[in-house]
GROMACS .gro file of N, CA and C in nm:
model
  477
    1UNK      N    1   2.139   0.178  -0.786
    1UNK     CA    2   2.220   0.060  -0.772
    1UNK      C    3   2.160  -0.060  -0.843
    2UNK      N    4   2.038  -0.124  -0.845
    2UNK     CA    5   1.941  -0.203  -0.832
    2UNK      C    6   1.982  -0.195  -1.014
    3UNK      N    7   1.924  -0.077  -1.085
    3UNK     CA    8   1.951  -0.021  -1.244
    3UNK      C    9   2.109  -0.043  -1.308
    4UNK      N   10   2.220   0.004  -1.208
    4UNK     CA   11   2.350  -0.014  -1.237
    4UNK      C   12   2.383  -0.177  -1.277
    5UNK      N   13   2.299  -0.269  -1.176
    5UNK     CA   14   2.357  -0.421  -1.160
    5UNK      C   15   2.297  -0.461  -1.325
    6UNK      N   16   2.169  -0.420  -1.335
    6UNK     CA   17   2.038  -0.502  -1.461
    6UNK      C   18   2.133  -0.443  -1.563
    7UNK      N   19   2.184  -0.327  -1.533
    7UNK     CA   20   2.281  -0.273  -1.726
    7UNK      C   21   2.410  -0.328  -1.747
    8UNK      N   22   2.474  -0.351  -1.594
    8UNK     CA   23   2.594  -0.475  -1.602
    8UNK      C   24   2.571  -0.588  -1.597
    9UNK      N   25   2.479  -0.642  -1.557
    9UNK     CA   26   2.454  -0.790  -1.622
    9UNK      C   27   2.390  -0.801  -1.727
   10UNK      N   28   2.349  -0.705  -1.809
   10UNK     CA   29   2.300  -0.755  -1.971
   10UNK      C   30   2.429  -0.739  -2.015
   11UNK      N   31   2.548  -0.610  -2.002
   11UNK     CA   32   2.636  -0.607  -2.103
   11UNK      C   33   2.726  -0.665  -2.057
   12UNK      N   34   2.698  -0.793  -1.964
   12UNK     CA   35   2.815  -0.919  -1.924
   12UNK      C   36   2.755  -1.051  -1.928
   13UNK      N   37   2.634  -1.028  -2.029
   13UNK     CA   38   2.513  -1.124  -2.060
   13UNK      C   39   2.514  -1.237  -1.925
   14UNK      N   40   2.509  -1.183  -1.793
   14UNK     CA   41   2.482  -1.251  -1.669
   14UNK      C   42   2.357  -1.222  -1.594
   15UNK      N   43   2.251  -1.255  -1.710
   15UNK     CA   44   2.114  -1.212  -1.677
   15UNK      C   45   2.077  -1.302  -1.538
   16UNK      N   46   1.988  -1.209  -1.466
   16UNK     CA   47   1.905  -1.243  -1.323
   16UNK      C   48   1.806  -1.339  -1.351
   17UNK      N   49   1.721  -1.382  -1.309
   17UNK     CA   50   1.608  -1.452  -1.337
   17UNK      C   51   1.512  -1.389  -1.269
   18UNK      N   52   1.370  -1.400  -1.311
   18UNK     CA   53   1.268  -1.334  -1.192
   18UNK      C   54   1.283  -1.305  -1.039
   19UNK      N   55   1.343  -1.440  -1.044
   19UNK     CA   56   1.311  -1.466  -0.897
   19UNK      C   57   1.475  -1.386  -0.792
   20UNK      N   58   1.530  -1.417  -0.892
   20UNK     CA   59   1.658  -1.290  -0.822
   20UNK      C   60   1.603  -1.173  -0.845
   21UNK      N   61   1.609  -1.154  -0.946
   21UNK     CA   62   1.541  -1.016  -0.953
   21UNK      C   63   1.457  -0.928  -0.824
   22UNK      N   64   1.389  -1.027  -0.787
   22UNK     CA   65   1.293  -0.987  -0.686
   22UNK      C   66   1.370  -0.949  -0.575
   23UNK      N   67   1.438  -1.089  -0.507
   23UNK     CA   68   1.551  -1.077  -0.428
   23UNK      C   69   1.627  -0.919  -0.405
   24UNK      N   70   1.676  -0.890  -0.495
   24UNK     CA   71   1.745  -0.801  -0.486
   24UNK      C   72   1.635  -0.646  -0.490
   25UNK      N   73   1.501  -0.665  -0.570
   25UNK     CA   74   1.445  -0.524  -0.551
   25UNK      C   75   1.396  -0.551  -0.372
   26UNK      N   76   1.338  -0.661  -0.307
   26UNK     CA   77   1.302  -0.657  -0.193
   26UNK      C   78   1.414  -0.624  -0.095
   27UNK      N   79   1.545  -0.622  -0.102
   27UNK     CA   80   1.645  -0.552  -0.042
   27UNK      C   81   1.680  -0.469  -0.069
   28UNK      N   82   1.663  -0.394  -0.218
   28UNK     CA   83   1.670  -0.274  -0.202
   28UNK      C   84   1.590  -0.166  -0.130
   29UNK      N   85   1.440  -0.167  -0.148
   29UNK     CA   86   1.332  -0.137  -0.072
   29UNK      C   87   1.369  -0.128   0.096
   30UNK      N   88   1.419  -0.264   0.110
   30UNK     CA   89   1.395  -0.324   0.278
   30UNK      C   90   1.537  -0.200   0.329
   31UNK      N   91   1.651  -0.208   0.250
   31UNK     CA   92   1.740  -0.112   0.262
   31UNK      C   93   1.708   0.050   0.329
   32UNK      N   94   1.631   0.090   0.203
   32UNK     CA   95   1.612   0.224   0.147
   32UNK      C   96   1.507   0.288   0.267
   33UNK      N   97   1.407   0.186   0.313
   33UNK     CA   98   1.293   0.242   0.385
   33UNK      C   99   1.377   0.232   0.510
   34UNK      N  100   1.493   0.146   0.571
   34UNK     CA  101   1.518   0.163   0.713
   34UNK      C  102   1.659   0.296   0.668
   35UNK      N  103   1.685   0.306   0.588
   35UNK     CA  104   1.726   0.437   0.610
   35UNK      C  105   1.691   0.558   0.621
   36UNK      N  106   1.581   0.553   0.546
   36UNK     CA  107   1.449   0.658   0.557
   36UNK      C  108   1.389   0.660   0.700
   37UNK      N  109   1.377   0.537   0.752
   37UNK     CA  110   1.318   0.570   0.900
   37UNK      C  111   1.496   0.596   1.038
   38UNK      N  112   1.587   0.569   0.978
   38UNK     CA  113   1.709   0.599   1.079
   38UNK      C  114   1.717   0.763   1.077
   39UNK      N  115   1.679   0.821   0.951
   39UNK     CA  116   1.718   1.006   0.994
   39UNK      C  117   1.554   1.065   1.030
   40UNK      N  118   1.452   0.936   1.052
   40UNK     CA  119   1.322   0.993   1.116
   40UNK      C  120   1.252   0.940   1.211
   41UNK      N  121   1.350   0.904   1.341
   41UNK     CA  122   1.312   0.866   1.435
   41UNK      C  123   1.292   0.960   1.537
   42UNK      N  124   1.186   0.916   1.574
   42UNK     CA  125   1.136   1.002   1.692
   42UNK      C  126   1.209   1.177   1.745
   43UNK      N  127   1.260   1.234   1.619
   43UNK     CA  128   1.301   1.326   1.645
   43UNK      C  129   1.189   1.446   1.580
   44UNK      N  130   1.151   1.533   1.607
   44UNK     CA  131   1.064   1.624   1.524
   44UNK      C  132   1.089   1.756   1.482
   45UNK      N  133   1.229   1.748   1.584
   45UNK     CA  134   1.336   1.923   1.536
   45UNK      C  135   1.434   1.887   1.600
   46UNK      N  136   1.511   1.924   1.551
   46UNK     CA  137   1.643   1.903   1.568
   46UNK      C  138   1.755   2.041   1.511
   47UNK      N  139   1.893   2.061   1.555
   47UNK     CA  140   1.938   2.161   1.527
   47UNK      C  141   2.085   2.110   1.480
   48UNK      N  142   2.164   2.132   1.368
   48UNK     CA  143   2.269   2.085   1.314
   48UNK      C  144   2.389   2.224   1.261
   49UNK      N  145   2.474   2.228   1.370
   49UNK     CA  146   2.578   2.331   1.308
   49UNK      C  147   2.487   2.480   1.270
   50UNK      N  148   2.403   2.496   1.372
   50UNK     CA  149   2.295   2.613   1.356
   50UNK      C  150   2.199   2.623   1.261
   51UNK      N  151   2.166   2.545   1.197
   51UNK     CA  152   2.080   2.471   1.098
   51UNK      C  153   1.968   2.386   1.150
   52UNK      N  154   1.852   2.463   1.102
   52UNK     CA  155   1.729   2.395   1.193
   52UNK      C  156   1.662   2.315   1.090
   53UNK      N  157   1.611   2.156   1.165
   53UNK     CA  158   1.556   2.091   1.059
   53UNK      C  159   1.442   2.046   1.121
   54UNK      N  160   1.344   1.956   1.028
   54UNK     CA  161   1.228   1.926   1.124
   54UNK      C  162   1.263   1.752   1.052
   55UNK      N  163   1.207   1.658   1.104
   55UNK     CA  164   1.151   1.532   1.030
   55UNK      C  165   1.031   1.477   1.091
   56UNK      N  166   0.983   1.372   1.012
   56UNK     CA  167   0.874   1.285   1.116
   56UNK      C  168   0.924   1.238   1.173
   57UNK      N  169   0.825   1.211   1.252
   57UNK     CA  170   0.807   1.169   1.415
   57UNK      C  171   0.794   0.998   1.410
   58UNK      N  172   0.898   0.925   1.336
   58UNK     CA  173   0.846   0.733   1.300
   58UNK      C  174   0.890   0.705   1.417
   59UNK      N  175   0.784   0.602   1.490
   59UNK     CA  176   0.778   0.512   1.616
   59UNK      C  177   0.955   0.459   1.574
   60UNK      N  178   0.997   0.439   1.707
   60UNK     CA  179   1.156   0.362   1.674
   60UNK      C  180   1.114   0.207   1.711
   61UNK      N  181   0.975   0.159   1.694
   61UNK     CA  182   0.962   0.002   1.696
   61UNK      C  183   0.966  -0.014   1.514
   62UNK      N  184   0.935   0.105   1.435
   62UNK     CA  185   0.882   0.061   1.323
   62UNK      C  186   1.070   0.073   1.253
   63UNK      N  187   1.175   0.113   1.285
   63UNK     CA  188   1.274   0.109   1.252
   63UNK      C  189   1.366  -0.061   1.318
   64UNK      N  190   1.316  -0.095   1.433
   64UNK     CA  191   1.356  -0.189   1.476
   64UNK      C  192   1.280  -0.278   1.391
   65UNK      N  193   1.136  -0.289   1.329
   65UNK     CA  194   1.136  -0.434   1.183
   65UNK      C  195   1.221  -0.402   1.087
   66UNK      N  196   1.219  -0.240   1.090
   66UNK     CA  197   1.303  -0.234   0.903
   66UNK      C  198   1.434  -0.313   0.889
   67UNK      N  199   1.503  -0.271   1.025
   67UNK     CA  200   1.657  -0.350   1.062
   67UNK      C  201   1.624  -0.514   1.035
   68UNK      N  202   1.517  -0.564   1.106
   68UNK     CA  203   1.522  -0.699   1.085
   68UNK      C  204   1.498  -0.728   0.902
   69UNK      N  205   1.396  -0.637   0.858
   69UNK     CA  206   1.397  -0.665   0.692
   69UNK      C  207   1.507  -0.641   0.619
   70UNK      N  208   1.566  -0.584   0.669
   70UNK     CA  209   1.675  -0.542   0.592
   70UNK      C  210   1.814  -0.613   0.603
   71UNK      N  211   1.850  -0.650   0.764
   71UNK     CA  212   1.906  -0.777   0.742
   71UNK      C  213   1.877  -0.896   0.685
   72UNK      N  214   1.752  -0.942   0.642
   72UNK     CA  215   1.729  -1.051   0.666
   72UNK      C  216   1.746  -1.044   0.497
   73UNK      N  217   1.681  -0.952   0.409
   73UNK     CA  218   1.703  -0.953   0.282
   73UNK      C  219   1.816  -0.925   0.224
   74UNK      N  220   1.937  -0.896   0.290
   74UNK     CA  221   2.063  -0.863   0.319
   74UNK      C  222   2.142  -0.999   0.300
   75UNK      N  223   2.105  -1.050   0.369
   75UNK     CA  224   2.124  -1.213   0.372
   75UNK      C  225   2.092  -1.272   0.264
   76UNK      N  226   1.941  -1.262   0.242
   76UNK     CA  227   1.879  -1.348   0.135
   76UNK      C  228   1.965  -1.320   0.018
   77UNK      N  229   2.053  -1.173  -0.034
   77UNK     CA  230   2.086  -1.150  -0.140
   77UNK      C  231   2.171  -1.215  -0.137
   78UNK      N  232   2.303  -1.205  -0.027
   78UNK     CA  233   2.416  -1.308  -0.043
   78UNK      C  234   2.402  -1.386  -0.077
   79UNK      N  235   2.280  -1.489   0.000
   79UNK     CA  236   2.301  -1.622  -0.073
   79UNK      C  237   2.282  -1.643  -0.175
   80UNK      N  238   2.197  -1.582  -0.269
   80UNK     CA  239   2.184  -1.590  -0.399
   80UNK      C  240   2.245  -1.545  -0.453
   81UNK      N  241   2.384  -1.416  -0.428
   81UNK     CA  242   2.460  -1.413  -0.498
   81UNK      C  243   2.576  -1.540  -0.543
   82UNK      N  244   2.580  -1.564  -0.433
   82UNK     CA  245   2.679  -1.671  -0.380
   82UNK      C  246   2.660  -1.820  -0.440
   83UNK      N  247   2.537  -1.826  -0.461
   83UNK     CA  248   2.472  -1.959  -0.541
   83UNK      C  249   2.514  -1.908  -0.700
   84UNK      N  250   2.421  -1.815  -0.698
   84UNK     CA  251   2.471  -1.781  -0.891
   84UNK      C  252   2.646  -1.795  -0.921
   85UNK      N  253   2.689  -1.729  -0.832
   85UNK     CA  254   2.879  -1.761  -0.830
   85UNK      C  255   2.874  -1.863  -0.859
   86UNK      N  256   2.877  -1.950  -0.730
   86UNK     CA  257   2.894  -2.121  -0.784
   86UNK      C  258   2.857  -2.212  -0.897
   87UNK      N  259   2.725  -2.147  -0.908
   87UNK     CA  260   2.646  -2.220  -1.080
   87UNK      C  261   2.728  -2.151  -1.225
   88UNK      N  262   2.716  -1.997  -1.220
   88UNK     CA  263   2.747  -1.956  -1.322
   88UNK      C  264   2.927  -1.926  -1.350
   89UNK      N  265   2.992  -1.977  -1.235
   89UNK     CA  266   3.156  -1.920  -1.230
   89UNK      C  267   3.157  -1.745  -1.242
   90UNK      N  268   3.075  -1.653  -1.224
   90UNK     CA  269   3.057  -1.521  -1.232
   90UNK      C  270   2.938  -1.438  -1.188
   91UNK      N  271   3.040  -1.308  -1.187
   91UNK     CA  272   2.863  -1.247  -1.150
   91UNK      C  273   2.932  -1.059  -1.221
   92UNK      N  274   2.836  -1.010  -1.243
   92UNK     CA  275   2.853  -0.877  -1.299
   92UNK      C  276   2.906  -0.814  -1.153
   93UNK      N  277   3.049  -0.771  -1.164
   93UNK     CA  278   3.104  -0.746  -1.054
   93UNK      C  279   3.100  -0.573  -1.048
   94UNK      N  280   3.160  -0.512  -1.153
   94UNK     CA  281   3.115  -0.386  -1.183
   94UNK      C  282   2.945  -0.289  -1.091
   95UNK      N  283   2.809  -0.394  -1.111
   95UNK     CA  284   2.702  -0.383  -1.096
   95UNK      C  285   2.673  -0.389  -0.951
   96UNK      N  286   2.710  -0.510  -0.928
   96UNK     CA  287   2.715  -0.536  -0.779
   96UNK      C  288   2.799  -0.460  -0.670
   97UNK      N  289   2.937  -0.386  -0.730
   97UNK     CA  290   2.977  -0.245  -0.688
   97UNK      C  291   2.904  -0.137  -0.626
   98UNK      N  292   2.833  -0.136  -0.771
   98UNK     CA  293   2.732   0.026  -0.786
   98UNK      C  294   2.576  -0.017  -0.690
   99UNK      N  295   2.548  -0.132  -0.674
   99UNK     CA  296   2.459  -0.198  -0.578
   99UNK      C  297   2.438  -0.191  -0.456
  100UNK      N  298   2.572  -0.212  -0.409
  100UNK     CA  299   2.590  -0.178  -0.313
  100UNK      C  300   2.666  -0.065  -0.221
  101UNK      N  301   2.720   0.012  -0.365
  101UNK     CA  302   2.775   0.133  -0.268
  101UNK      C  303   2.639   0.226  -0.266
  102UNK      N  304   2.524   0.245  -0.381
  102UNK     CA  305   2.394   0.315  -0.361
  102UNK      C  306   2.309   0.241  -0.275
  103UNK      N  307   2.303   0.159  -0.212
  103UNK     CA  308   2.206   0.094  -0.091
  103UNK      C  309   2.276   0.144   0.047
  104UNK      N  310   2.413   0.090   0.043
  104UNK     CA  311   2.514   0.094   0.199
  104UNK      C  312   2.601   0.165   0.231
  105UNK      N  313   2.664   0.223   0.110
  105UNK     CA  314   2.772   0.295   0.158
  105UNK      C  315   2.752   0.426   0.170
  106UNK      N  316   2.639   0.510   0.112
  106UNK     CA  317   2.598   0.630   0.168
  106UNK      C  318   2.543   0.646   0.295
  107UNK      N  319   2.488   0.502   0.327
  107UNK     CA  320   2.417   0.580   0.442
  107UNK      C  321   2.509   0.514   0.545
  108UNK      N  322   2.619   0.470   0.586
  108UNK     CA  323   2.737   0.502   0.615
  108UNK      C  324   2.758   0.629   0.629
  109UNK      N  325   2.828   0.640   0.522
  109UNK     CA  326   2.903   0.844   0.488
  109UNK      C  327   2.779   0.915   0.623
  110UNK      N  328   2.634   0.909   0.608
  110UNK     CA  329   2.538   0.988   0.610
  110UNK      C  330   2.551   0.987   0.785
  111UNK      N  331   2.550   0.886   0.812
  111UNK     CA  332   2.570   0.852   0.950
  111UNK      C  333   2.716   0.939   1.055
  112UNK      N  334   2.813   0.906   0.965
  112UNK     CA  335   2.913   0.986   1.027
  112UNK      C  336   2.890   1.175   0.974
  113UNK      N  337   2.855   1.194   0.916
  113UNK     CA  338   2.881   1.336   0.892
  113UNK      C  339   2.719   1.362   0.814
  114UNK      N  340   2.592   1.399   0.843
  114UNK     CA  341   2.477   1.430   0.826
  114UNK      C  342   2.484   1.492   0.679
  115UNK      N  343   2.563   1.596   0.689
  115UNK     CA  344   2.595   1.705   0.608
  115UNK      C  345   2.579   1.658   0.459
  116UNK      N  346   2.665   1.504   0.446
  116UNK     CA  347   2.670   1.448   0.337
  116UNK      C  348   2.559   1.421   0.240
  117UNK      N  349   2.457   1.434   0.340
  117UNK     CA  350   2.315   1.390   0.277
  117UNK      C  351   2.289   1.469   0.175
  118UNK      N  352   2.368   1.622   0.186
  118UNK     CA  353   2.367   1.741   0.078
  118UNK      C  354   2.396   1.681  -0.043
  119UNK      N  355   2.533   1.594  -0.034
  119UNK     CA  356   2.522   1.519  -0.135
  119UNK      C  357   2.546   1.393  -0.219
  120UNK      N  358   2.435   1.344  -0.172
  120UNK     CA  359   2.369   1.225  -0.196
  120UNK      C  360   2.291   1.226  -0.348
  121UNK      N  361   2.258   1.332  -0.368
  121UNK     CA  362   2.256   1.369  -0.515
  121UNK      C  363   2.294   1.330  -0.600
  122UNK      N  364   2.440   1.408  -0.600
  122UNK     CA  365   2.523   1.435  -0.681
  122UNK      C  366   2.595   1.314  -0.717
  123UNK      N  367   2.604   1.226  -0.563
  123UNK     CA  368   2.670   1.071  -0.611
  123UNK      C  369   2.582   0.992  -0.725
  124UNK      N  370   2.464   0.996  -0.686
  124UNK     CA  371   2.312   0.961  -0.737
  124UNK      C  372   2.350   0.968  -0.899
  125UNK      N  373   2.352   1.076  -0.947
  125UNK     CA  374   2.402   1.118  -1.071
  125UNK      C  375   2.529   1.084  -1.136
  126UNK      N  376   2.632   1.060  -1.022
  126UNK     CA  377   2.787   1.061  -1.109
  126UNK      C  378   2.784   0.896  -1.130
  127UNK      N  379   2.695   0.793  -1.078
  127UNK     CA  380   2.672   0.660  -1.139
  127UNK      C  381   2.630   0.687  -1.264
  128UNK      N  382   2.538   0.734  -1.317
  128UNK     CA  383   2.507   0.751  -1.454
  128UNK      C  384   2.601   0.782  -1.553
  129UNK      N  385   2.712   0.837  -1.543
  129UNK     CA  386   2.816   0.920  -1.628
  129UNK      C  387   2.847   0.745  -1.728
  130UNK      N  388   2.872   0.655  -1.600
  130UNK     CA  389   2.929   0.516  -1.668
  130UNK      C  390   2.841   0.451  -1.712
  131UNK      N  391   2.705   0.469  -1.750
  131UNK     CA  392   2.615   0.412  -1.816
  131UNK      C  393   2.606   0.480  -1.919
  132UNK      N  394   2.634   0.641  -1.931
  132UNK     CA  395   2.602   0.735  -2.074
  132UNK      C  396   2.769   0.652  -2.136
  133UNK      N  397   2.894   0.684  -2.085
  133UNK     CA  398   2.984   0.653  -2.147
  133UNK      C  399   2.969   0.504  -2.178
  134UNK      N  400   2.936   0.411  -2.121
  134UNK     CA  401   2.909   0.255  -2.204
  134UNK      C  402   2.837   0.244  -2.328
  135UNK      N  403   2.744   0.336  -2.308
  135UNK     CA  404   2.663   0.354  -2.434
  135UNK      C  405   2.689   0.427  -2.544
  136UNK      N  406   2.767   0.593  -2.541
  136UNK     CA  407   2.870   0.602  -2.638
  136UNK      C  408   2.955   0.545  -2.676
  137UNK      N  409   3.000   0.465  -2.617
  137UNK     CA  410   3.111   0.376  -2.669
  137UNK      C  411   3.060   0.293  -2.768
  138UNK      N  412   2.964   0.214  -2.750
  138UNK     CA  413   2.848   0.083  -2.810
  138UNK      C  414   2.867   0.182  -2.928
  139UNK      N  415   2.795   0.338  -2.948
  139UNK     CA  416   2.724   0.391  -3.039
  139UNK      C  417   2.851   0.434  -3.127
  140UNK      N  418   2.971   0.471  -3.095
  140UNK     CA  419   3.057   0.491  -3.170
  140UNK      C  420   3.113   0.372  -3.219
  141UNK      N  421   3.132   0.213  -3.212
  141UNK     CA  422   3.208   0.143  -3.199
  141UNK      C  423   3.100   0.082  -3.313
  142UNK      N  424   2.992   0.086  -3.300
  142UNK     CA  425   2.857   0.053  -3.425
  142UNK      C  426   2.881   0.112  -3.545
  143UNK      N  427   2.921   0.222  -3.564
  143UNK     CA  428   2.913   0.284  -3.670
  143UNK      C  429   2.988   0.216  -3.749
  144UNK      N  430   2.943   0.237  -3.913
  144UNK     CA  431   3.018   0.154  -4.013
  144UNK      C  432   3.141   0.195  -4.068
  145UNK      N  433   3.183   0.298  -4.058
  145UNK     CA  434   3.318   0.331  -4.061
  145UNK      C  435   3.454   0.310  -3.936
  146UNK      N  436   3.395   0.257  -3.799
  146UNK     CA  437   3.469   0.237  -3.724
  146UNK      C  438   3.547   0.149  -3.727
  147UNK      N  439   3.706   0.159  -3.751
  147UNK     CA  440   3.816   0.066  -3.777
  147UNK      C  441   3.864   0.021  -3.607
  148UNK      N  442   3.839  -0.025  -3.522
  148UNK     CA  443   3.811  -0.061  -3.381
  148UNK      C  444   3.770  -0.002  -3.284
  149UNK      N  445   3.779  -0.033  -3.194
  149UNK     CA  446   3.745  -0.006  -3.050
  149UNK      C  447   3.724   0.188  -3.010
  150UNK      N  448   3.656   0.259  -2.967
  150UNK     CA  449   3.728   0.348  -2.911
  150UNK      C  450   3.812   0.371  -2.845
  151UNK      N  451   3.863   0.512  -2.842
  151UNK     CA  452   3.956   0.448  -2.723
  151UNK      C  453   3.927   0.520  -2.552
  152UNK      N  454   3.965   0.384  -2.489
  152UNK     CA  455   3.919   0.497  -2.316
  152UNK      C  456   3.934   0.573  -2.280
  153UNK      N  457   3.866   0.636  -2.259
  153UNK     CA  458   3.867   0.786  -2.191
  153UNK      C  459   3.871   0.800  -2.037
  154UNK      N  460   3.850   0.906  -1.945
  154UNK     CA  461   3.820   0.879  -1.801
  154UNK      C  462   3.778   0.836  -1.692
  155UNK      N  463   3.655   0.739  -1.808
  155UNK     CA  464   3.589   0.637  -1.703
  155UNK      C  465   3.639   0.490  -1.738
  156UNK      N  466   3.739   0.477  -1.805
  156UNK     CA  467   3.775   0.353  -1.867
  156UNK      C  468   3.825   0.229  -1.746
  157UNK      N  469   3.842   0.281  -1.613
  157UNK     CA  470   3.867   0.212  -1.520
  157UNK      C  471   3.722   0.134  -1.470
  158UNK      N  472   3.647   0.211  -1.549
  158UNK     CA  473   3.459   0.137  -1.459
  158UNK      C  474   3.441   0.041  -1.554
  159UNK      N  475   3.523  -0.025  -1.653
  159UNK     CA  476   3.486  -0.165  -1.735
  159UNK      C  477   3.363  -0.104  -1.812
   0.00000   0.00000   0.00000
C-alpha cells in the first residue's frame, strides 16, 4: 500500500515530504504489527473447519498498545492527509485507495472469514498488475514511432 501511494504520487507529481513520509510508514508498521498480534493472541492451538493451527502465544496487553499505536497513527495520517488536501487542492487518490485497502481492508475480510488469509497473497500481488500496466503504458507511449496514447486495456479503470 505504503509503495502503491509513493508510485501514485510521483505519476500525479503529488510528492510527500520526509516528514509525511514517515507519517504514513509509522502507520503502516503501527497497522501491520497489531494485526500480526490480533491472529496471535494468547492462543497456541487452535482448530479451524478441522484444520489444526498453532500461533504464538503474544501477551493480549501487548495487542492492547498496538491498538492504541495504531489508532493514534491512524489519526496522525488523516490529519496530514487532510492538511495536504487543503494546501495542495489534491492528493493521489488512486494511492491512497491501494493504502488503505492493503493496511485495513484485509484484515477486515481476515476477521470475518480466517480462511481469507489463504489469500492475502494473491491480493498482495494483483496490486502490482497496475503498476506493471502504468509502466507499459509510459514504455509504449515513449517510443518514437508512437502516434498517441495507448489504448486502455483492463486495468484502464485504475487511472
Amino acid at each position: 500500500g505504503y509503495g502503491m501511494l509513493m508510485v501514485d504520487a510521483v505519476l500525479k507529481r503529488k510528492f510527500f515530504d520526509d516528514r509525511d513520509k514517515k507519517v504514513l510508514l509509522v502507520n503502516s508498521y503501527a497497522v501491520w504489527i497489531l494485526a500480526w498480534l490480533q491472529t496471535n493472541t494468547a492462543v497456541t492451538q487452535g482448530q479451524y473447519y478441522g484444520l489444526q493451527y498453532y500461533t504464538f502465544a503474544a501477551p493480549s496487553w501487548t495487542t492492547d498498545i498496538a491498538v492504541l499505536a495504531a489508532v493514534g497513527s491512524t489519526a496522525a495520517t488523516l490529519l496530514m492527509l487532510a492538511r495536504r488536501w487543503r494546501k495542495n487542492g489534491g492528493l493521489p487518490y488512486n494511492g491512497i485507495v491501494a493504502y488503505v485497502a492493503s493496511l485495513y481492508l484485509w484484515i477486515l475480510i481476515a476477521r470475518i472469514n480466517p480462511l481469507w488469509l489463504l489469500v492475502v497473497p494473491a491480493l498482495h500481488s494483483l496490486q502490482y498488475l497496475a503498476v506493471v500496466w502504468r509502466y507499459q503504458t509510459n514504455v509504449e507511449r515513449d517510443v518514437s514511432d508512437a502516434t498517441s496514447d495507448p489504448e486502455p486495456k483492463i486495468l484502464s479503470v485504475l487511472g
